[in-house]
Amino acid sequence: MELEDQWWKGQLAADIYQALRYKELKLPSYKGQSPQLNLRRYFADLIAITSNRFRLCPAARHLAVYLLDLFMDRYDVTVQQLHMVSLSCLLLASKFEEREDHVPKLETLNTLGSMSSMNLVLTKQGLLHMELLLLETFSWNLYLPTAAHFIDYYLSIAVLDGDLHDGWPMASLEKTKSYMAKYADYFLEVSLQDHIFLCFAPSLVAAACVAASRLILHLSPSWAPQLQRLTGYAWENLMPCVEKLLIAHDSDVKEASKQKCQQQQQQGQTVLHSSGQLATVTQYLQLPSMQYPQKAPQAGLAANHRSVSYVSHSTSSLQGPSGPQHCDTQTIATSLDPKPGISNRAYPVSMHYSYPAPCFDR
């Protein structure tokens, strides 16, 4: 979207925010009925890796994945065609969100390691045909707010002077704000990895990213009155989305800990297991007035904490689905037929799970 740089700091911030909130009410419906839904994570990763390679802004990355989700939801797309669709979504989103000199060039795209591993060569004519099909699908309207469009506005007051860390005054407000920005960005990328987050409004997902970050950073109250007034969401509204974000965080922490133990064993080192007591998520998902046990504040992000899986991937290591990878773009427009309705898939959620939340070094 053509928004002023750092619009959330300007005099029109409130007006722009209200315009985004109004626009999200008119977003296209998403049913989660694509037959290729099990491949969605792979192609979301492909978009994210390519986006990181060209240092595109989060808004472009999130818009690209959202375009892909909507397109897959409306058409029965083959695996081979999905490669072209994914990269076309990214190009279209970058043209809408980025400056012209930041938009990836065709020649550079074809030199990526992931392109050679997929045996895929993009052509100018093929991309133009695909972009035209996408634009016609969305009625030439790419003004589609995502969580990435709201997050900076919420981060402007995500950490307040009166906040407590583990029941104590914060040792460094600026350092805490830095950690908050990193965790909010992490949770924002987590929200890209599962289509279940599309059942929430983008503004709510962004607010939940801030709320989850405050829980992980042990800030209290968990949801300050100022944040409720700014976002328009009460703590109870955010809990379902926050829970799903924390489930993903729990999984990432456990996987990182497992990999660290394996590396230490391979190096012949003694693996020391922590005897610290794990806290259940239900203990963290309390009312905003909750206070944490008082203990000395800690600094630094945990060494074994990792970001979402694709952040550490290289473009050369991304492996595509099995099957031929050639894409005949001339036949895409005629082969993409709307599908009959398919029932939505259930998403199992359990309120009883635990995670260590190692957000500070010990």
CSV table of C-alpha atoms in Angstrom, one decimal:
chain,number,residue,atom,x,y,z
A,1,MET,CA,0.0,0.0,0.0
A,2,GLU,CA,1.2,3.5,-0.7
A,3,LEU,CA,1.7,4.6,2.9
A,4,GLU,CA,4.1,7.1,4.2
A,5,ASP,CA,7.3,5.7,5.8
A,6,GLN,CA,6.7,5.2,9.5
A,7,TRP,CA,3.1,6.4,9.1
A,8,TRP,CA,2.4,5.2,12.7
A,9,LYS,CA,4.5,8.1,14.0
A,10,GLY,CA,2.8,10.8,11.9
A,11,GLN,CA,-0.2,13.0,12.6
A,12,LEU,CA,-2.4,10.9,10.4
A,13,ALA,CA,-1.6,7.7,12.2
A,14,ALA,CA,-5.0,7.3,13.8
A,15,ASP,CA,-6.8,8.1,10.5
A,16,ILE,CA,-4.7,5.6,8.5
A,17,TYR,CA,-5.3,3.0,11.2
A,18,GLN,CA,-9.0,3.4,11.1
A,19,ALA,CA,-8.9,3.2,7.3
A,20,LEU,CA,-7.1,-0.1,7.6
A,21,ARG,CA,-9.5,-1.4,10.2
A,22,TYR,CA,-12.4,-0.5,7.9
A,23,LYS,CA,-10.8,-2.1,4.9
A,24,GLU,CA,-10.2,-5.4,6.7
A,25,LEU,CA,-13.9,-5.7,7.3
A,26,LYS,CA,-14.2,-6.1,3.5
A,27,LEU,CA,-11.5,-8.7,3.0
A,28,PRO,CA,-12.5,-11.7,0.8
A,29,SER,CA,-13.7,-14.8,2.7
A,30,TYR,CA,-11.3,-17.7,3.1
A,31,LYS,CA,-12.7,-21.3,3.4
A,32,GLY,CA,-9.5,-23.4,3.6
A,33,GLN,CA,-10.7,-25.8,0.9
A,34,SER,CA,-7.7,-26.1,-1.4
A,35,PRO,CA,-6.8,-29.8,-2.3
A,36,GLN,CA,-3.2,-28.7,-2.1
A,37,LEU,CA,-3.6,-27.3,1.4
A,38,ASN,CA,-1.0,-29.8,2.7
A,39,LEU,CA,1.6,-28.1,0.5
A,40,ARG,CA,0.7,-24.6,1.6
A,41,ARG,CA,3.5,-24.5,4.2
A,42,TYR,CA,6.1,-25.3,1.6
A,43,PHE,CA,5.0,-22.5,-0.8
A,44,ALA,CA,4.7,-20.0,2.1
A,45,ASP,CA,8.3,-20.9,2.9
A,46,LEU,CA,9.3,-20.4,-0.7
A,47,ILE,CA,7.8,-16.9,-0.7
A,48,ALA,CA,9.5,-16.1,2.7
A,49,ILE,CA,12.9,-17.3,1.6
A,50,THR,CA,12.7,-15.4,-1.7
A,51,SER,CA,11.5,-12.4,0.2
A,52,ASN,CA,14.4,-12.5,2.6
A,53,ARG,CA,16.8,-12.9,-0.2
A,54,PHE,CA,15.7,-9.6,-1.7
A,55,ARG,CA,15.1,-8.0,1.7
A,56,LEU,CA,11.5,-7.1,1.0
A,57,CYS,CA,9.4,-5.5,3.7
A,58,PRO,CA,7.2,-7.7,5.9
A,59,ALA,CA,4.1,-6.2,4.3
A,60,ALA,CA,5.1,-7.4,0.9
A,61,ARG,CA,5.8,-10.9,2.2
A,62,HIS,CA,2.5,-11.2,4.1
A,63,LEU,CA,0.5,-9.8,1.2
A,64,ALA,CA,2.1,-12.3,-1.1
A,65,VAL,CA,1.2,-15.3,1.1
A,66,TYR,CA,-2.3,-13.9,1.5
A,67,LEU,CA,-2.7,-13.7,-2.3
A,68,LEU,CA,-1.5,-17.2,-2.5
A,69,ASP,CA,-4.0,-18.4,0.1
A,70,LEU,CA,-6.9,-16.7,-1.6
A,71,PHE,CA,-5.9,-18.0,-5.0
A,72,MET,CA,-5.4,-21.6,-3.9
A,73,ASP,CA,-8.8,-21.3,-2.1
A,74,ARG,CA,-10.6,-20.5,-5.3
A,75,TYR,CA,-8.8,-22.6,-7.9
A,76,ASP,CA,-7.6,-26.2,-8.2
A,77,VAL,CA,-3.9,-25.6,-8.9
A,78,THR,CA,-1.4,-28.3,-9.8
A,79,VAL,CA,1.9,-28.5,-7.8
A,80,GLN,CA,3.9,-27.5,-10.9
A,81,GLN,CA,1.8,-24.4,-11.4
A,82,LEU,CA,1.9,-23.4,-7.7
A,83,HIS,CA,5.6,-22.5,-8.1
A,84,MET,CA,4.7,-20.0,-10.7
A,85,VAL,CA,1.7,-18.8,-8.8
A,86,SER,CA,3.8,-18.3,-5.6
A,87,LEU,CA,6.6,-16.3,-7.2
A,88,SER,CA,4.0,-14.2,-9.2
A,89,CYS,CA,2.2,-13.4,-5.9
A,90,LEU,CA,5.5,-12.2,-4.4
A,91,LEU,CA,6.3,-10.1,-7.5
A,92,LEU,CA,2.8,-8.6,-7.5
A,93,ALA,CA,2.9,-7.9,-3.8
A,94,SER,CA,6.4,-6.3,-4.0
A,95,LYS,CA,5.3,-4.0,-6.8
A,96,PHE,CA,2.4,-2.9,-4.6
A,97,GLU,CA,4.3,-2.5,-1.3
A,98,GLU,CA,7.9,-1.7,-2.3
A,99,ARG,CA,9.7,0.9,-4.2
A,100,GLU,CA,10.4,0.1,-7.8
A,101,ASP,CA,14.1,-0.5,-7.3
A,102,HIS,CA,13.4,-3.1,-4.6
A,103,VAL,CA,11.2,-5.3,-6.9
A,104,PRO,CA,13.0,-8.5,-7.8
A,105,LYS,CA,14.2,-8.8,-11.3
A,106,LEU,CA,13.4,-11.8,-13.6
A,107,GLU,CA,17.1,-12.4,-14.3
A,108,THR,CA,17.9,-12.5,-10.6
A,109,LEU,CA,15.0,-14.8,-9.7
A,110,ASN,CA,16.2,-17.4,-12.3
A,111,THR,CA,19.7,-17.4,-10.6
A,112,LEU,CA,18.4,-18.5,-7.2
A,113,GLY,CA,19.4,-21.9,-6.0
A,114,SER,CA,15.8,-22.9,-5.4
A,115,MET,CA,15.0,-22.3,-9.1
A,116,SER,CA,17.7,-24.6,-10.3
A,117,SER,CA,16.7,-27.3,-7.7
A,118,MET,CA,13.1,-27.1,-9.0
A,119,ASN,CA,14.3,-27.1,-12.6
A,120,LEU,CA,12.1,-24.1,-13.2
A,121,VAL,CA,12.8,-21.2,-15.5
A,122,LEU,CA,10.7,-18.1,-15.4
A,123,THR,CA,9.9,-16.1,-18.5
A,124,LYS,CA,8.7,-12.6,-18.9
A,125,GLN,CA,5.6,-13.6,-20.8
A,126,GLY,CA,4.8,-16.3,-18.3
A,127,LEU,CA,5.0,-13.9,-15.4
A,128,LEU,CA,2.9,-11.3,-17.1
A,129,HIS,CA,0.2,-13.9,-17.9
A,130,MET,CA,0.2,-15.1,-14.3
A,131,GLU,CA,0.1,-11.6,-12.8
A,132,LEU,CA,-2.8,-10.7,-15.1
A,133,LEU,CA,-4.7,-13.8,-14.0
A,134,LEU,CA,-4.1,-12.9,-10.3
A,135,LEU,CA,-5.2,-9.3,-10.8
A,136,GLU,CA,-8.4,-10.4,-12.6
A,137,THR,CA,-9.0,-12.9,-9.7
A,138,PHE,CA,-8.9,-10.1,-7.2
A,139,SER,CA,-10.7,-7.6,-9.4
A,140,TRP,CA,-7.5,-5.5,-9.6
A,141,ASN,CA,-7.7,-4.8,-5.8
A,142,LEU,CA,-4.6,-5.4,-3.9
A,143,TYR,CA,-5.5,-3.1,-1.0
A,144,LEU,CA,-5.7,-6.0,1.4
A,145,PRO,CA,-4.5,-5.3,4.9
A,146,THR,CA,-2.5,-8.0,6.7
A,147,ALA,CA,-1.2,-8.3,10.2
A,148,ALA,CA,2.1,-6.8,9.0
A,149,HIS,CA,0.3,-3.6,8.2
A,150,PHE,CA,-0.8,-3.2,11.8
A,151,ILE,CA,2.1,-4.4,13.8
A,152,ASP,CA,4.2,-1.2,13.8
A,153,TYR,CA,1.3,0.9,15.0
A,154,TYR,CA,0.8,-1.5,18.0
A,155,LEU,CA,4.5,-1.7,18.7
A,156,SER,CA,4.6,2.1,19.2
A,157,ILE,CA,3.2,1.5,22.8
A,158,ALA,CA,3.9,-2.2,23.2
A,159,VAL,CA,6.3,-1.5,26.1
A,160,LEU,CA,5.3,1.2,28.5
A,161,ASP,CA,7.3,3.0,31.3
A,162,GLY,CA,5.1,1.6,34.0
A,163,ASP,CA,5.5,-2.0,32.9
A,164,LEU,CA,7.1,-4.5,35.3
A,165,HIS,CA,9.4,-7.3,34.4
A,166,ASP,CA,9.0,-10.3,36.7
A,167,GLY,CA,7.4,-7.9,39.2
A,168,TRP,CA,10.4,-5.5,39.1
A,169,PRO,CA,10.9,-2.2,37.3
A,170,MET,CA,12.6,-2.7,33.9
A,171,ALA,CA,16.3,-2.3,34.0
A,172,SER,CA,16.4,-0.9,30.5
A,173,LEU,CA,13.3,0.4,28.6
A,174,GLU,CA,15.2,0.5,25.3
A,175,LYS,CA,16.5,-3.0,25.6
A,176,THR,CA,13.1,-4.3,26.4
A,177,LYS,CA,11.6,-2.5,23.4
A,178,SER,CA,14.3,-4.1,21.2
A,179,TYR,CA,13.4,-7.6,22.5
A,180,MET,CA,9.7,-6.8,22.0
A,181,ALA,CA,10.3,-5.9,18.4
A,182,LYS,CA,12.2,-9.1,17.8
A,183,TYR,CA,9.6,-11.3,19.4
A,184,ALA,CA,6.7,-9.6,17.7
A,185,ASP,CA,8.4,-10.1,14.4
A,186,TYR,CA,8.9,-13.8,15.3
A,187,PHE,CA,5.3,-14.3,16.1
A,188,LEU,CA,4.3,-12.3,13.0
A,189,GLU,CA,6.2,-14.8,10.9
A,190,VAL,CA,4.7,-17.7,12.8
A,191,SER,CA,1.3,-16.5,11.8
A,192,LEU,CA,2.3,-17.0,8.1
A,193,GLN,CA,2.9,-20.7,8.6
A,194,ASP,CA,-0.6,-22.0,9.3
A,195,HIS,CA,-3.8,-21.1,7.4
A,196,ILE,CA,-5.7,-21.3,10.7
A,197,PHE,CA,-4.6,-17.7,11.5
A,198,LEU,CA,-6.7,-16.5,8.5
A,199,CYS,CA,-9.8,-17.1,10.7
A,200,PHE,CA,-8.8,-14.1,12.7
A,201,ALA,CA,-8.9,-10.5,11.6
A,202,PRO,CA,-5.4,-9.2,10.6
A,203,SER,CA,-5.5,-6.5,13.3
A,204,LEU,CA,-6.3,-9.1,15.9
A,205,VAL,CA,-3.4,-11.3,14.8
A,206,ALA,CA,-1.0,-8.3,15.1
A,207,ALA,CA,-2.4,-7.5,18.6
A,208,ALA,CA,-2.0,-11.1,19.6
A,209,CYS,CA,1.6,-11.1,18.5
A,210,VAL,CA,2.3,-8.2,20.9
A,211,ALA,CA,0.3,-9.9,23.7
A,212,ALA,CA,2.3,-13.2,23.2
A,213,SER,CA,5.5,-11.2,23.2
A,214,ARG,CA,4.6,-9.5,26.5
A,215,LEU,CA,3.9,-13.0,28.0
A,216,ILE,CA,7.2,-14.4,26.8
A,217,LEU,CA,9.1,-11.3,28.1
A,218,HIS,CA,7.4,-11.6,31.5
A,219,LEU,CA,5.9,-8.1,31.3
A,220,SER,CA,3.0,-7.2,33.5
A,221,PRO,CA,0.3,-6.4,33.2
A,222,SER,CA,0.0,-8.8,30.3
A,223,TRP,CA,-2.3,-6.4,28.4
A,224,ALA,CA,-2.2,-2.8,29.5
A,225,PRO,CA,-5.2,-0.6,29.3
A,226,GLN,CA,-3.4,1.7,26.8
A,227,LEU,CA,-3.0,-1.3,24.4
A,228,GLN,CA,-6.7,-2.2,24.8
A,229,ARG,CA,-7.7,1.3,23.9
A,230,LEU,CA,-5.3,1.5,20.9
A,231,THR,CA,-6.2,-1.8,19.4
A,232,GLY,CA,-9.8,-2.1,20.4
A,233,TYR,CA,-9.3,-5.7,21.6
A,234,ALA,CA,-9.7,-6.9,25.2
A,235,TRP,CA,-7.6,-9.7,26.6
A,236,GLU,CA,-10.4,-12.2,26.2
A,237,ASN,CA,-10.6,-11.4,22.5
A,238,LEU,CA,-6.9,-12.2,22.0
A,239,MET,CA,-6.6,-15.4,24.0
A,240,PRO,CA,-7.6,-17.9,21.2
A,241,CYS,CA,-5.0,-16.5,18.8
A,242,VAL,CA,-2.4,-16.0,21.5
A,243,GLU,CA,-2.7,-19.6,22.5
A,244,LYS,CA,-2.0,-20.8,18.9
A,245,LEU,CA,1.1,-18.5,18.7
A,246,LEU,CA,2.4,-20.0,22.0
A,247,ILE,CA,1.8,-23.5,20.8
A,248,ALA,CA,4.1,-22.7,17.8
A,249,HIS,CA,6.6,-21.1,20.2
A,250,ASP,CA,6.6,-24.2,22.4
A,251,SER,CA,7.3,-26.4,19.4
A,252,ASP,CA,10.1,-24.2,18.2
A,253,VAL,CA,11.8,-24.1,21.6
A,254,LYS,CA,11.6,-27.9,22.1
A,255,GLU,CA,13.0,-28.4,18.6
A,256,ALA,CA,15.8,-26.0,19.2
A,257,SER,CA,16.7,-27.7,22.5
A,258,LYS,CA,16.6,-31.1,20.8
A,259,GLN,CA,19.0,-29.9,18.1
A,260,LYS,CA,21.3,-28.4,20.6
A,261,CYS,CA,21.5,-31.6,22.6
A,262,GLN,CA,22.2,-33.6,19.5
A,263,GLN,CA,25.0,-31.2,18.5
A,264,GLN,CA,26.6,-31.5,22.0
A,265,GLN,CA,26.4,-35.3,21.9
A,266,GLN,CA,28.0,-35.3,18.5
A,267,GLN,CA,30.8,-33.2,19.8
A,268,GLY,CA,31.3,-35.5,22.8
A,269,GLN,CA,30.2,-32.9,25.3
A,270,THR,CA,28.2,-33.6,28.4
A,271,VAL,CA,24.7,-32.5,28.0
A,272,LEU,CA,23.4,-30.7,31.1
A,273,HIS,CA,19.6,-30.8,31.4
A,274,SER,CA,17.8,-28.0,33.1
A,275,SER,CA,15.9,-28.8,36.3
A,276,GLY,CA,13.8,-25.7,36.1
A,277,GLN,CA,10.1,-26.1,36.6
A,278,LEU,CA,8.0,-25.7,33.4
A,279,ALA,CA,5.1,-23.3,33.5
A,280,THR,CA,1.8,-24.3,31.8
A,281,VAL,CA,0.4,-21.9,29.2
A,282,THR,CA,-2.8,-21.6,31.2
A,283,GLN,CA,-0.7,-19.9,33.9
A,284,TYR,CA,0.4,-17.3,31.4
A,285,LEU,CA,-3.0,-16.8,29.9
A,286,GLN,CA,-4.4,-15.0,32.9
A,287,LEU,CA,-6.1,-11.7,33.3
A,288,PRO,CA,-4.0,-8.6,32.3
A,289,SER,CA,-3.6,-7.6,36.0
A,290,MET,CA,-1.5,-10.7,36.7
A,291,GLN,CA,1.8,-10.2,38.4
A,292,TYR,CA,4.8,-12.6,38.0
A,293,PRO,CA,6.8,-13.9,40.9
A,294,GLN,CA,9.5,-11.4,42.0
A,295,LYS,CA,13.0,-12.3,41.1
A,296,ALA,CA,16.0,-10.5,39.7
A,297,PRO,CA,15.5,-9.3,36.1
A,298,GLN,CA,17.5,-11.1,33.5
A,299,ALA,CA,18.9,-9.8,30.2
A,300,GLY,CA,19.5,-11.2,26.8
A,301,LEU,CA,17.6,-13.6,24.5
A,302,ALA,CA,17.9,-17.3,25.1
A,303,ALA,CA,20.7,-18.9,23.2
A,304,ASN,CA,18.7,-21.9,22.1
A,305,HIS,CA,15.7,-19.8,21.0
A,306,ARG,CA,15.3,-19.9,17.2
A,307,SER,CA,13.0,-18.2,14.8
A,308,VAL,CA,10.6,-20.0,12.6
A,309,SER,CA,12.0,-22.8,10.6
A,310,TYR,CA,12.4,-21.1,7.2
A,311,VAL,CA,14.5,-18.3,8.6
A,312,SER,CA,17.5,-20.5,8.8
A,313,HIS,CA,17.0,-22.1,5.4
A,314,SER,CA,19.0,-21.2,2.4
A,315,THR,CA,17.4,-21.0,-1.1
A,316,SER,CA,19.6,-23.9,-2.2
A,317,SER,CA,18.4,-26.2,0.5
A,318,LEU,CA,14.7,-25.8,-0.1
A,319,GLN,CA,13.3,-29.1,-1.6
A,320,GLY,CA,10.2,-29.0,-3.7
A,321,PRO,CA,7.4,-31.5,-3.7
A,322,SER,CA,8.0,-34.7,-5.8
A,323,GLY,CA,7.1,-34.7,-9.4
A,324,PRO,CA,8.2,-32.8,-12.5
A,325,GLN,CA,8.8,-29.2,-11.9
A,326,HIS,CA,8.4,-27.7,-15.4
A,327,CYS,CA,5.6,-25.2,-15.6
A,328,ASP,CA,3.8,-24.4,-18.8
A,329,THR,CA,2.4,-21.0,-18.1
A,330,GLN,CA,0.5,-20.9,-21.3
A,331,THR,CA,-2.0,-23.5,-20.1
A,332,ILE,CA,-2.5,-22.1,-16.6
A,333,ALA,CA,-5.4,-19.7,-17.4
A,334,THR,CA,-7.4,-22.5,-19.1
A,335,SER,CA,-6.7,-25.2,-16.5
A,336,LEU,CA,-7.6,-23.2,-13.3
A,337,ASP,CA,-11.2,-24.1,-12.7
A,338,PRO,CA,-13.1,-23.2,-9.6
A,339,LYS,CA,-13.5,-26.2,-7.3
A,340,PRO,CA,-16.6,-27.4,-5.5
A,341,GLY,CA,-16.8,-26.7,-1.8
A,342,ILE,CA,-14.7,-28.8,0.5
A,343,SER,CA,-15.3,-29.0,4.3
A,344,ASN,CA,-13.0,-27.0,6.5
A,345,ARG,CA,-10.3,-28.9,8.3
A,346,ALA,CA,-10.3,-29.1,12.1
A,347,TYR,CA,-7.5,-27.6,14.0
A,348,PRO,CA,-6.8,-29.4,17.3
A,349,VAL,CA,-6.0,-27.2,20.2
A,350,SER,CA,-5.3,-28.3,23.8
A,351,MET,CA,-5.2,-25.9,26.7
A,352,HIS,CA,-2.9,-28.3,28.6
A,353,TYR,CA,0.6,-28.0,27.4
A,354,SER,CA,3.8,-26.5,28.8
A,355,TYR,CA,6.7,-24.6,27.5
A,356,PRO,CA,9.8,-23.1,29.2
A,357,ALA,CA,9.6,-19.6,27.6
A,358,PRO,CA,13.4,-19.1,27.8
A,359,CYS,CA,13.4,-15.5,26.7
A,360,PHE,CA,16.3,-14.3,28.8
A,361,ASP,CA,19.7,-15.7,29.4
A,362,ARG,CA,20.4,-17.1,32.8
